CSV table of N, CA and C in Angstrom, one decimal:
chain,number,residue,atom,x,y,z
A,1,UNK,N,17.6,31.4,-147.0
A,1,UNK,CA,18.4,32.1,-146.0
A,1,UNK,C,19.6,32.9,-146.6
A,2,UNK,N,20.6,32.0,-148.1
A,2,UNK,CA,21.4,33.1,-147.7
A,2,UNK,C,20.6,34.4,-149.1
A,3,UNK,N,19.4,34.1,-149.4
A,3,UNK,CA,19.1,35.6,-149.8
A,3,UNK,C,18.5,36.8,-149.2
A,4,UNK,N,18.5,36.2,-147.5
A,4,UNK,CA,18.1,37.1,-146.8
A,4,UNK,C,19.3,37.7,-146.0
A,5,UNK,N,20.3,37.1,-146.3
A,5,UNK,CA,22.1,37.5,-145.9
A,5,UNK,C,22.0,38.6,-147.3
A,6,UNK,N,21.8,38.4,-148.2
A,6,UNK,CA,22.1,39.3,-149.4
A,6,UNK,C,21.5,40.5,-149.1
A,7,UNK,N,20.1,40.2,-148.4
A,7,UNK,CA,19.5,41.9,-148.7
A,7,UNK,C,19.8,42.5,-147.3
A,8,UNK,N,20.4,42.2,-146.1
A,8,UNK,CA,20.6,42.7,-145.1
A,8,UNK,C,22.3,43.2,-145.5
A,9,UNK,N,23.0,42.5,-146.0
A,9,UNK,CA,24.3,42.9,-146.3
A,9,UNK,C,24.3,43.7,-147.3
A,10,UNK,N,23.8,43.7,-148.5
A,10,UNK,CA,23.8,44.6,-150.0
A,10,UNK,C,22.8,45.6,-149.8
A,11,UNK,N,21.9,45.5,-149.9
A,11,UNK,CA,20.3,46.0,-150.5
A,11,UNK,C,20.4,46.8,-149.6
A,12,UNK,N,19.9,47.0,-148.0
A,12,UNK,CA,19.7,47.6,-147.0
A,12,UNK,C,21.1,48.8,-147.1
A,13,UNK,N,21.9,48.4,-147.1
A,13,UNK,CA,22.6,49.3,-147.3
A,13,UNK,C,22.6,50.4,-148.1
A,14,UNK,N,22.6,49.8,-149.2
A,14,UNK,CA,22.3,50.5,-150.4
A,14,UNK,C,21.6,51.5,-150.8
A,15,UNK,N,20.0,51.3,-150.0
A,15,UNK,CA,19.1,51.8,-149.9
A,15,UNK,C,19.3,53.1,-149.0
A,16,UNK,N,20.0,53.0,-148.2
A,16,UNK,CA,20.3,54.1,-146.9
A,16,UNK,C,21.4,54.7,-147.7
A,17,UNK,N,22.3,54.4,-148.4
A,17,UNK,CA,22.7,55.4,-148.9
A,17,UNK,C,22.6,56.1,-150.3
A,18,UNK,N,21.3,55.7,-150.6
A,18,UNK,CA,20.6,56.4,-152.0
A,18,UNK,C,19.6,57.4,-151.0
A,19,UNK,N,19.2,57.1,-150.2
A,19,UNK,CA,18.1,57.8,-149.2
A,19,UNK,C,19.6,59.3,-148.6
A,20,UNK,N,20.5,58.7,-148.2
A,20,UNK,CA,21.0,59.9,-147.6
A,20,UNK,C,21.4,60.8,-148.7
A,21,UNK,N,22.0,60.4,-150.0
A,21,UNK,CA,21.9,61.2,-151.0
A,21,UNK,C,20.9,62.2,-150.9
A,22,UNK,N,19.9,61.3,-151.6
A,22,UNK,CA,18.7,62.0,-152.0
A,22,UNK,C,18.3,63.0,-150.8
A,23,UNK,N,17.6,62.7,-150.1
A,23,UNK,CA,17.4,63.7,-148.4
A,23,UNK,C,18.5,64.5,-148.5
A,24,UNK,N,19.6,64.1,-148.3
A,24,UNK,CA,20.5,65.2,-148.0
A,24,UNK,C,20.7,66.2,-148.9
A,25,UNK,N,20.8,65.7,-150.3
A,25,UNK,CA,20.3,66.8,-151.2
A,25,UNK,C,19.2,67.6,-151.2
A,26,UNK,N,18.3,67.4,-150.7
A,26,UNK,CA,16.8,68.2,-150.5
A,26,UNK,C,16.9,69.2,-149.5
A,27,UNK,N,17.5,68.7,-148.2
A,27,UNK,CA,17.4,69.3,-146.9
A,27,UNK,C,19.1,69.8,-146.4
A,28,UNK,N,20.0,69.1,-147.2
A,28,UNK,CA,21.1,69.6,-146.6
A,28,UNK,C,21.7,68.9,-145.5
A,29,UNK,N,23.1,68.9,-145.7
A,29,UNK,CA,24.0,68.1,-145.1
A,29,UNK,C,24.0,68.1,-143.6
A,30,UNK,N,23.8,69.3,-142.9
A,30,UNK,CA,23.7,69.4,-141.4
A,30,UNK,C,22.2,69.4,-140.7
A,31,UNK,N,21.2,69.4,-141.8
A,31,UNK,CA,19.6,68.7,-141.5
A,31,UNK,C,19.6,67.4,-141.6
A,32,UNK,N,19.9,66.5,-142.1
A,32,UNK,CA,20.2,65.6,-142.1
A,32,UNK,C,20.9,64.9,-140.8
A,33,UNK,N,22.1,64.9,-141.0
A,33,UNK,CA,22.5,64.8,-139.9
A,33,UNK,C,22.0,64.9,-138.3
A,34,UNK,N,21.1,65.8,-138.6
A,34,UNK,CA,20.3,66.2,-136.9
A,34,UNK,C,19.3,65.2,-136.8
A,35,UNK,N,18.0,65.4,-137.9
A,35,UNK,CA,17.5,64.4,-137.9
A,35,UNK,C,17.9,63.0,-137.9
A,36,UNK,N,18.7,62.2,-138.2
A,36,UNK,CA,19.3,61.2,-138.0
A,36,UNK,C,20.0,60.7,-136.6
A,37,UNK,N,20.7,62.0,-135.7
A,37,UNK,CA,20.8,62.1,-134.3
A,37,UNK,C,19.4,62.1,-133.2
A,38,UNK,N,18.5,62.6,-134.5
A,38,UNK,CA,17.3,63.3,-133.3
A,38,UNK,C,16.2,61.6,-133.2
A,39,UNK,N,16.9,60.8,-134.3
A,39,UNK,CA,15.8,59.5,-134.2
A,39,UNK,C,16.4,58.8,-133.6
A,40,UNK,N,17.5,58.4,-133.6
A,40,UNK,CA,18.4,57.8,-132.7
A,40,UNK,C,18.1,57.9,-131.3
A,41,UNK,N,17.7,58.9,-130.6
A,41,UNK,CA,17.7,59.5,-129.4
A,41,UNK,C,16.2,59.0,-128.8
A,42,UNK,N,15.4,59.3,-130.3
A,42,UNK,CA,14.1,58.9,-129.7
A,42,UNK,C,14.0,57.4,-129.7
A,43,UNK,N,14.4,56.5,-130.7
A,43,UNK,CA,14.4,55.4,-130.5
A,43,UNK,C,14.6,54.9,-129.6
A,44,UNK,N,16.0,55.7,-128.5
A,44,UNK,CA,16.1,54.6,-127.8
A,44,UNK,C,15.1,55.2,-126.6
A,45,UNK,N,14.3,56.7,-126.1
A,45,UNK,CA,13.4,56.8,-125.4
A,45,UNK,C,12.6,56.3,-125.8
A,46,UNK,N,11.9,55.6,-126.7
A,46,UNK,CA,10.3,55.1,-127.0
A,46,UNK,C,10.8,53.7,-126.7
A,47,UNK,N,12.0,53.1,-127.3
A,47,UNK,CA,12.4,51.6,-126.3
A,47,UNK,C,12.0,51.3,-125.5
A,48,UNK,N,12.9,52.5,-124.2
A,48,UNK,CA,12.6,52.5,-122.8
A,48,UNK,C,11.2,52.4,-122.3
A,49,UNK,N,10.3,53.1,-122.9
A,49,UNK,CA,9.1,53.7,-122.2
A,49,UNK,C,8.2,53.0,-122.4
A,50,UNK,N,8.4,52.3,-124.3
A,50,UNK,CA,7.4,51.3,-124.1
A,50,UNK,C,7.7,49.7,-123.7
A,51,UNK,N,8.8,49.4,-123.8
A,51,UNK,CA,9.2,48.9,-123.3
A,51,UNK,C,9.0,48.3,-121.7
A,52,UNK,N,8.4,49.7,-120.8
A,52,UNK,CA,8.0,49.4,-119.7
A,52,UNK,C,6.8,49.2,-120.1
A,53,UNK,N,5.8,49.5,-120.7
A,53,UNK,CA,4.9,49.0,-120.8
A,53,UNK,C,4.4,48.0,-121.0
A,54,UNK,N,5.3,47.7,-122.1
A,54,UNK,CA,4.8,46.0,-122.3
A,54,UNK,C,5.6,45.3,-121.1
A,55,UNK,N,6.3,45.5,-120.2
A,55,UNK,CA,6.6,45.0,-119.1
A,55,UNK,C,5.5,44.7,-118.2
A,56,UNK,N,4.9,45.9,-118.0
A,56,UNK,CA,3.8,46.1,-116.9
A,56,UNK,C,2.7,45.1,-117.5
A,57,UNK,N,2.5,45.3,-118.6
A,57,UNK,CA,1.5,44.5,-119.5
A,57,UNK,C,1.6,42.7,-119.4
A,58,UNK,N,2.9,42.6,-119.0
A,58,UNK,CA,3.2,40.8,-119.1
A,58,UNK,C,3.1,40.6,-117.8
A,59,UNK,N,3.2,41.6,-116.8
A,59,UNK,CA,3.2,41.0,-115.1
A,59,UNK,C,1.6,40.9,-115.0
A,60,UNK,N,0.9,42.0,-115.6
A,60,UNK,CA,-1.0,42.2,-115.1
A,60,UNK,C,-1.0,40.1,-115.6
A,61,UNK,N,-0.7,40.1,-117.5
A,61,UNK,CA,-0.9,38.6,-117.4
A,61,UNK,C,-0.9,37.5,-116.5
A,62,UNK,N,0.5,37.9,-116.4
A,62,UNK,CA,1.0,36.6,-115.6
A,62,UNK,C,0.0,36.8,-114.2
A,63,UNK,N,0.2,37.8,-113.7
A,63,UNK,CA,-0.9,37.3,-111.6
A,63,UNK,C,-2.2,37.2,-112.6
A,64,UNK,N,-2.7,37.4,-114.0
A,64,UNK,CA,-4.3,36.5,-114.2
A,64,UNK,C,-4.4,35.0,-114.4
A,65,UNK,N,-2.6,34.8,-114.5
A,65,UNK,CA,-2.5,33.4,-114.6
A,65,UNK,C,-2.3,33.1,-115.9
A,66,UNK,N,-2.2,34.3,-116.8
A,66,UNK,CA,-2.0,33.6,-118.2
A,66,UNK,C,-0.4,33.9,-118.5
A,67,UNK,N,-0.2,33.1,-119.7
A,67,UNK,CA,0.7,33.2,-120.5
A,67,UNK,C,1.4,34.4,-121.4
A,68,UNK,N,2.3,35.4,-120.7
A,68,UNK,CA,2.0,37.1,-121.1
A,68,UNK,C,3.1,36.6,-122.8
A,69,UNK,N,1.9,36.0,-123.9
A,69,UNK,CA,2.4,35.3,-125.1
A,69,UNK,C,2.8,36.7,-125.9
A,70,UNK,N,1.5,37.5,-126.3
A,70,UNK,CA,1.4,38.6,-126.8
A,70,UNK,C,2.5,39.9,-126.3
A,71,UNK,N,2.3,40.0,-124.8
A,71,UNK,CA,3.4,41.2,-124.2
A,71,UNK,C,4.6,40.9,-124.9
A,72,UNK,N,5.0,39.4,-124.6
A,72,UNK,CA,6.8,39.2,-125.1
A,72,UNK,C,6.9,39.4,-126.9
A,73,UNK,N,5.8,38.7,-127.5
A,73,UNK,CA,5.7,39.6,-128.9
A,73,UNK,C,6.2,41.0,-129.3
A,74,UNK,N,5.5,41.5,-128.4
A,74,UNK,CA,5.7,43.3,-128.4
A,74,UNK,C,6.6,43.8,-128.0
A,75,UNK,N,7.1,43.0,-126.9
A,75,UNK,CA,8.5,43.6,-126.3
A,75,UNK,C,9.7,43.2,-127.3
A,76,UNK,N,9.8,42.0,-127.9
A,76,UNK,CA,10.4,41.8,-128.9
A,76,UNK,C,10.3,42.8,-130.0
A,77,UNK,N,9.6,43.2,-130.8
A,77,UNK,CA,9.3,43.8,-131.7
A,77,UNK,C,10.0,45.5,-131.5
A,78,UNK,N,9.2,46.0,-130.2
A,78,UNK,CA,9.7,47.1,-129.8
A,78,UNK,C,11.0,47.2,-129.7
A,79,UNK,N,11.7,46.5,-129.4
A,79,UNK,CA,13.5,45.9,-128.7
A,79,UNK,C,14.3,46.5,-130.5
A,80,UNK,N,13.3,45.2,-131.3
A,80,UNK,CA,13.7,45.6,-132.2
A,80,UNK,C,13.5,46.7,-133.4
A,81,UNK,N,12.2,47.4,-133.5
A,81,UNK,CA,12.2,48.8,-133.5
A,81,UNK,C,13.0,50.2,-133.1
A,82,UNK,N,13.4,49.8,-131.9
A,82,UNK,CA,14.4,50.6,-131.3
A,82,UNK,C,15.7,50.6,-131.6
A,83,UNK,N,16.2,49.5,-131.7
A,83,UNK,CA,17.5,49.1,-132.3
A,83,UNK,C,17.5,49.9,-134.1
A,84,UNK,N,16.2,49.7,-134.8
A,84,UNK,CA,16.5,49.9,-135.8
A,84,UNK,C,16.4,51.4,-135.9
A,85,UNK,N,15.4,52.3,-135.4
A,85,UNK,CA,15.5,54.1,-135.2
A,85,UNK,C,17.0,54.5,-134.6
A,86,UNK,N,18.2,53.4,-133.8
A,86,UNK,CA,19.2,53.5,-133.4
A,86,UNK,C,20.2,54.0,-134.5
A,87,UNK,N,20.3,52.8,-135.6
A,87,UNK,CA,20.8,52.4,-136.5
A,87,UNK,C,20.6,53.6,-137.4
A,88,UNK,N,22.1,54.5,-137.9
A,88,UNK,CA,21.9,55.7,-138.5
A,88,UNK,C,20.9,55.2,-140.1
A,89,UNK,N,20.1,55.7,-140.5
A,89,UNK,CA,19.9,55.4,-141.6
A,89,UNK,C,18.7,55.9,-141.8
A,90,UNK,N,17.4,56.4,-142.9
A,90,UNK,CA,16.3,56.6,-143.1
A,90,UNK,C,15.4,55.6,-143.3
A,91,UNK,N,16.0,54.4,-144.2
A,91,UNK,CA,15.0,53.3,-144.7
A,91,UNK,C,14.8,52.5,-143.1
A,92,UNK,N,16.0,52.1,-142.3
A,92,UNK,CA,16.3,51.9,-141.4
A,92,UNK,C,15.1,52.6,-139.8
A,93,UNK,N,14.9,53.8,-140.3
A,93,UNK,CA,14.3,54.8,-139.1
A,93,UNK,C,13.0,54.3,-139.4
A,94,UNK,N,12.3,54.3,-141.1
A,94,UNK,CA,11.2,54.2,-141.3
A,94,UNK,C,10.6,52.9,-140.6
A,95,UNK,N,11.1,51.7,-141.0
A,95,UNK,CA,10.9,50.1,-140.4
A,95,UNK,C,10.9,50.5,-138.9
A,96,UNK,N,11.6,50.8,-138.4
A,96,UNK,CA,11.3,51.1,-137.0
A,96,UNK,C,10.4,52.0,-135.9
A,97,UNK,N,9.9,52.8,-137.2
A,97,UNK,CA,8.7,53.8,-136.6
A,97,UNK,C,7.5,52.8,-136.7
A,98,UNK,N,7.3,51.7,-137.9
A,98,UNK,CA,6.4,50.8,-138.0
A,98,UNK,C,6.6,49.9,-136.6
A,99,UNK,N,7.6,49.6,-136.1
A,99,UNK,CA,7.8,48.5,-135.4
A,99,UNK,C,7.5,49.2,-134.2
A,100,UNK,N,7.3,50.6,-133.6
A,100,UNK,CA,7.5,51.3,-132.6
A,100,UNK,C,5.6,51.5,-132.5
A,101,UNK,N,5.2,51.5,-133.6
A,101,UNK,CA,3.4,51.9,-133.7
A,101,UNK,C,2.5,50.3,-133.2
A,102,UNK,N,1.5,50.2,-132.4
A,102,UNK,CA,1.1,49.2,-132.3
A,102,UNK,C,0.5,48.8,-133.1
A,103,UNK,N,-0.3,49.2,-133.7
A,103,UNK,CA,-0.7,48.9,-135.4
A,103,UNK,C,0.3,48.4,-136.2
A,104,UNK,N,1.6,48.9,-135.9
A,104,UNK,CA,2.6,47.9,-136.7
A,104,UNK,C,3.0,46.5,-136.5
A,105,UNK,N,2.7,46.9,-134.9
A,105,UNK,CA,3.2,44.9,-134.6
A,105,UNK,C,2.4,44.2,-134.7
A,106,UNK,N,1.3,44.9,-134.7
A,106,UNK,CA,0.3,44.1,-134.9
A,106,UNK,C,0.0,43.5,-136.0
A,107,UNK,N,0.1,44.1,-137.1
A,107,UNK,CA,0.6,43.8,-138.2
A,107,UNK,C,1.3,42.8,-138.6
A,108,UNK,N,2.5,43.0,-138.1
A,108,UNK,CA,3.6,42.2,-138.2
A,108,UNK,C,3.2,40.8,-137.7
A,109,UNK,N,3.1,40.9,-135.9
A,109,UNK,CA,2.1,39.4,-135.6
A,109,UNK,C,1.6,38.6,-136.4
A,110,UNK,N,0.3,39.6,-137.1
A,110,UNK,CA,-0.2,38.6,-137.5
A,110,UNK,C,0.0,38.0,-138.9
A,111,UNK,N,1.0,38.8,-139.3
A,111,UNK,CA,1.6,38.3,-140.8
A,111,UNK,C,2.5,36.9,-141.0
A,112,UNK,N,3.3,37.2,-139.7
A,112,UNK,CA,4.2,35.8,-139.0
A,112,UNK,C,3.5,35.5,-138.7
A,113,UNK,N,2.2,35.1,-137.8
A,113,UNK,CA,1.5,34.2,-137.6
A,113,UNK,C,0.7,33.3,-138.9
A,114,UNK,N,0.2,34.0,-139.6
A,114,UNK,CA,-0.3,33.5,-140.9
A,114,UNK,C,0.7,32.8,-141.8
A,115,UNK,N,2.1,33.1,-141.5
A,115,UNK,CA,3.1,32.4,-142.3
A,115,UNK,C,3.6,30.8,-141.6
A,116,UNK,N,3.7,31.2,-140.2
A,116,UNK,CA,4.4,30.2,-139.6
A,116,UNK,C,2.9,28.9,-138.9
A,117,UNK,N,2.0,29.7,-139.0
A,117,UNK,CA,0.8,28.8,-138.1
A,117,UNK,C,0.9,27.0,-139.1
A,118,UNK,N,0.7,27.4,-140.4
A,118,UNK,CA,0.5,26.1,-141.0
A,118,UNK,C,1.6,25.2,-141.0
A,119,UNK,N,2.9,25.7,-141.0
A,119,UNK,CA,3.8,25.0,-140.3
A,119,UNK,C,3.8,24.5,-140.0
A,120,UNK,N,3.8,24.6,-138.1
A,120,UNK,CA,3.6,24.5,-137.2
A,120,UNK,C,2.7,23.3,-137.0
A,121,UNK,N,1.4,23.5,-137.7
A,121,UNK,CA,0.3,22.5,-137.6
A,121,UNK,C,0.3,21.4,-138.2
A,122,UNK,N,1.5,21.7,-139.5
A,122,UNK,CA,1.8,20.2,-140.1
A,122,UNK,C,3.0,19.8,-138.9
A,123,UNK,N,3.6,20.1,-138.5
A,123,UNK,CA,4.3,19.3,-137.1
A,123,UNK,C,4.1,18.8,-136.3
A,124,UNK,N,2.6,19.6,-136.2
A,124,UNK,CA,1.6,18.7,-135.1
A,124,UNK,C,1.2,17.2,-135.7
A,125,UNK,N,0.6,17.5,-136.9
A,125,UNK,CA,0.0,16.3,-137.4
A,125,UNK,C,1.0,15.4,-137.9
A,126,UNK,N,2.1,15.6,-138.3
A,126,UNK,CA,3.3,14.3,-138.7
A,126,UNK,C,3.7,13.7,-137.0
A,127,UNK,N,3.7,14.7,-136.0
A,127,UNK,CA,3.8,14.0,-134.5
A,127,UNK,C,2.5,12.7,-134.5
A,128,UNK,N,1.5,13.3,-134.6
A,128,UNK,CA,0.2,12.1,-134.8
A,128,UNK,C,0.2,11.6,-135.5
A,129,UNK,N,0.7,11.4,-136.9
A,129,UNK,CA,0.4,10.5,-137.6
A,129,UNK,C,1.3,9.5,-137.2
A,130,UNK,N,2.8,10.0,-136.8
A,130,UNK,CA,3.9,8.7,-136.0
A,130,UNK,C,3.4,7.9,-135.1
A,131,UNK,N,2.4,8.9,-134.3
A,131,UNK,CA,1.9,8.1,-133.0
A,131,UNK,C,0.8,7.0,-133.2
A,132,UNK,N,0.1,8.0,-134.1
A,132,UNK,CA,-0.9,6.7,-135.0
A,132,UNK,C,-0.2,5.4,-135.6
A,133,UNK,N,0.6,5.7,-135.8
A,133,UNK,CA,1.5,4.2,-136.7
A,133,UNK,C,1.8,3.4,-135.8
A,134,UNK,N,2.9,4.2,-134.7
A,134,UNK,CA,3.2,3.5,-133.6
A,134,UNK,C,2.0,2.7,-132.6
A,135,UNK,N,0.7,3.6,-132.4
A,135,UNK,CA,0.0,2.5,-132.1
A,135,UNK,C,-0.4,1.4,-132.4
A,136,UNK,N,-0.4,1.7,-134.2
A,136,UNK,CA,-1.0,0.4,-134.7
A,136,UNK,C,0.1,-1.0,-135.0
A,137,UNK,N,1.3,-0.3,-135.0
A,137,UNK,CA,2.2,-1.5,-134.9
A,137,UNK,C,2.4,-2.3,-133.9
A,138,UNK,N,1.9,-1.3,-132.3
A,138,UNK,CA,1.8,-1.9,-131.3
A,138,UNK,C,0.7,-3.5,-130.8
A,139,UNK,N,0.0,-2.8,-131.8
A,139,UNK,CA,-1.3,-3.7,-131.5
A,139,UNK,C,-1.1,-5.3,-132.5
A,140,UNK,N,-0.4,-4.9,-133.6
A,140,UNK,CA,0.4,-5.6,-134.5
A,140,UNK,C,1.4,-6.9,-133.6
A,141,UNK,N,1.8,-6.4,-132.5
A,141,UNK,CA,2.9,-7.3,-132.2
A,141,UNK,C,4.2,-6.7,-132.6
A,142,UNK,N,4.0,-5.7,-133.0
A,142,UNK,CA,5.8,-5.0,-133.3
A,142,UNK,C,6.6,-4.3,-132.1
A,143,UNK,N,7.9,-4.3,-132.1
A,143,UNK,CA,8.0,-3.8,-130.9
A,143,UNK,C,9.2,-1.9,-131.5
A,144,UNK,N,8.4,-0.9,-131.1
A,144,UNK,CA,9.2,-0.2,-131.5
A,144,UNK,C,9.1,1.6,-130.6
A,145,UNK,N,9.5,2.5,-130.1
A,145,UNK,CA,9.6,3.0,-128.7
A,145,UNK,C,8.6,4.2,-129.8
A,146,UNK,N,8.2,4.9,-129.2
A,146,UNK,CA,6.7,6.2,-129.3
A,146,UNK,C,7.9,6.7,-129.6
A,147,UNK,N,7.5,7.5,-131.1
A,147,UNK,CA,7.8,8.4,-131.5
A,147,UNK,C,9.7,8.3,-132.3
A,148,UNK,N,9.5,7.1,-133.0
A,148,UNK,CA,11.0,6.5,-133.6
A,148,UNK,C,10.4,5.9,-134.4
A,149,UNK,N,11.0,6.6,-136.0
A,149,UNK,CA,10.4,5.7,-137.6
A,149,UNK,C,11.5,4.5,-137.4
A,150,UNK,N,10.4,3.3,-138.2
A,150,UNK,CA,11.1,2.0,-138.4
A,150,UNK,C,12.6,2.0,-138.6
A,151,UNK,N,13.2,1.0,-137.9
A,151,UNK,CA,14.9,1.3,-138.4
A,151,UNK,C,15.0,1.0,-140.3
A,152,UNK,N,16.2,1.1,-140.5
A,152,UNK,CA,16.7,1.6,-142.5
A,152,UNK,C,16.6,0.3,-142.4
A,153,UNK,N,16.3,-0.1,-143.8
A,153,UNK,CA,16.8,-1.7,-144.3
A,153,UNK,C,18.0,-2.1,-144.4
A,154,UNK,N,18.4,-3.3,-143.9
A,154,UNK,CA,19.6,-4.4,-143.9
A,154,UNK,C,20.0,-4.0,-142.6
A,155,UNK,N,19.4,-3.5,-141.6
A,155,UNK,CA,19.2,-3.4,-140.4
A,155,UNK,C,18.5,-4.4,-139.2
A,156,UNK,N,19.4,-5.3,-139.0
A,156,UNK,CA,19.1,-6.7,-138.2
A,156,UNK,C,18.5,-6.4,-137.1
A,157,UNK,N,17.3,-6.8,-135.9
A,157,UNK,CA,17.4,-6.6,-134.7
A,157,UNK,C,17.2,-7.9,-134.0
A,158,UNK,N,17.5,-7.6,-133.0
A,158,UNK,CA,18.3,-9.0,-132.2
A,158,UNK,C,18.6,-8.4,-130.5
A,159,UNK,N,18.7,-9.6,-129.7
A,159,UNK,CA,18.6,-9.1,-128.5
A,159,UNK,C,20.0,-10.1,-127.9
A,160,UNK,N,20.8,-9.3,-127.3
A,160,UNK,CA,22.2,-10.0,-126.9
A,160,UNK,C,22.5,-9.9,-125.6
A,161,UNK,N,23.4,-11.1,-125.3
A,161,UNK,CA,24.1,-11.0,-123.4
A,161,UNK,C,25.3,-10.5,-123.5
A,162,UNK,N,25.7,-10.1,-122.7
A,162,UNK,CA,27.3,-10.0,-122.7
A,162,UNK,C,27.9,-11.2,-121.6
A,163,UNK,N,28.9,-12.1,-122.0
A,163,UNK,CA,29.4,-13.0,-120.9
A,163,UNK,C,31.0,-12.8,-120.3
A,164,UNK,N,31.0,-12.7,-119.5
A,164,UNK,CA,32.3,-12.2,-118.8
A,164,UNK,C,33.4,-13.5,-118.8
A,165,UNK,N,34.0,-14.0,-119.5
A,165,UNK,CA,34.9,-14.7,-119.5
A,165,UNK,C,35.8,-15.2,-118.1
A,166,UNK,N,35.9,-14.0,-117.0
A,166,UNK,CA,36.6,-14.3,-116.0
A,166,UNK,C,35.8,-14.8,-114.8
A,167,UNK,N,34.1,-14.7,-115.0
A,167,UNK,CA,33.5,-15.5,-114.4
A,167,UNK,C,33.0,-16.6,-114.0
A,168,UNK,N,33.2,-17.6,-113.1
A,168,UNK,CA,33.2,-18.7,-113.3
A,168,UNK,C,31.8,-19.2,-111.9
């Protein structure tokens, strides 16, 4: 985590202003500048517009009854494509024409998905293997609530009353 604080705070920057160098030396100080106003502008119309689309796209789901999982993917993505064509900068415009292309999110999808799926799946299986234990301790005679590892050692259990001294 924090070397992904380093490249969003250092690097990214850095990069956008070796990019405006360079471009701006090629094309010139007030070409520059336009193009950088002119992606801005579109970012935030291609936001908007697709944006309704993947709107319309999560309502058709939803009345088929499904889960519009994919639409909010895209609309995420898009949201943040747009934000980044917002954001003055070229390295900045580029990432966000990728995030604006559906071929890019798609991309993207499935790259997070291939990263985070196995995760995910070992979370599943340490949930079952708890529950697996837990049953078999059940069956054991142990007494201990679904889904709670055994208490730490030098950990007494015991079952107590409380007696009210003022009652007689």
């Amino acid at each position: 985590m924090p070397g992904l604080l380093l490249l969003l705070l250092v690097f990214i920057p850095a990069v956008e202003i070796y990019l405006f160098i360079e471009i701006g030396g090629a094309i010139g100080s007030g070409w520059t500048f336009v193009l950088i106003l002119l992606t801005g502008f579109w970012g935030a119309a291609a936001m908007r517009s697709q944006g309704l689309a993947v709107l319309a796209e999560a309502q058709k789901a939803q009345t088929r009854g499904q889960a519009p999982v994919a639409a909010l993917a895209h609309g995420v993505l898009i949201l943040l494509g747009g934000v980044l064509l917002i954001i003055p900068g070229f390295f900045t415009d580029a990432l966000g024409f990728v995030f604006m292309l559906r071929w890019g999110r798609l991309l993207i999808i499935e790259t997070l998905l291939s990263a985070l799926l196995p995760h995910i799946m070992r979370g599943f299986q340490t949930r079952q293997n708890r529950q697996d234990r837990h049953d078999h301790q059940n069956q054991a005679g142990h007494k201990h609530t679904p889904m709670q590892d055994p208490p730490p050692p030098g950990t007494i259990e015991g079952e107590f009353t409380v007696h009210d001294d003022n009652e007689k």
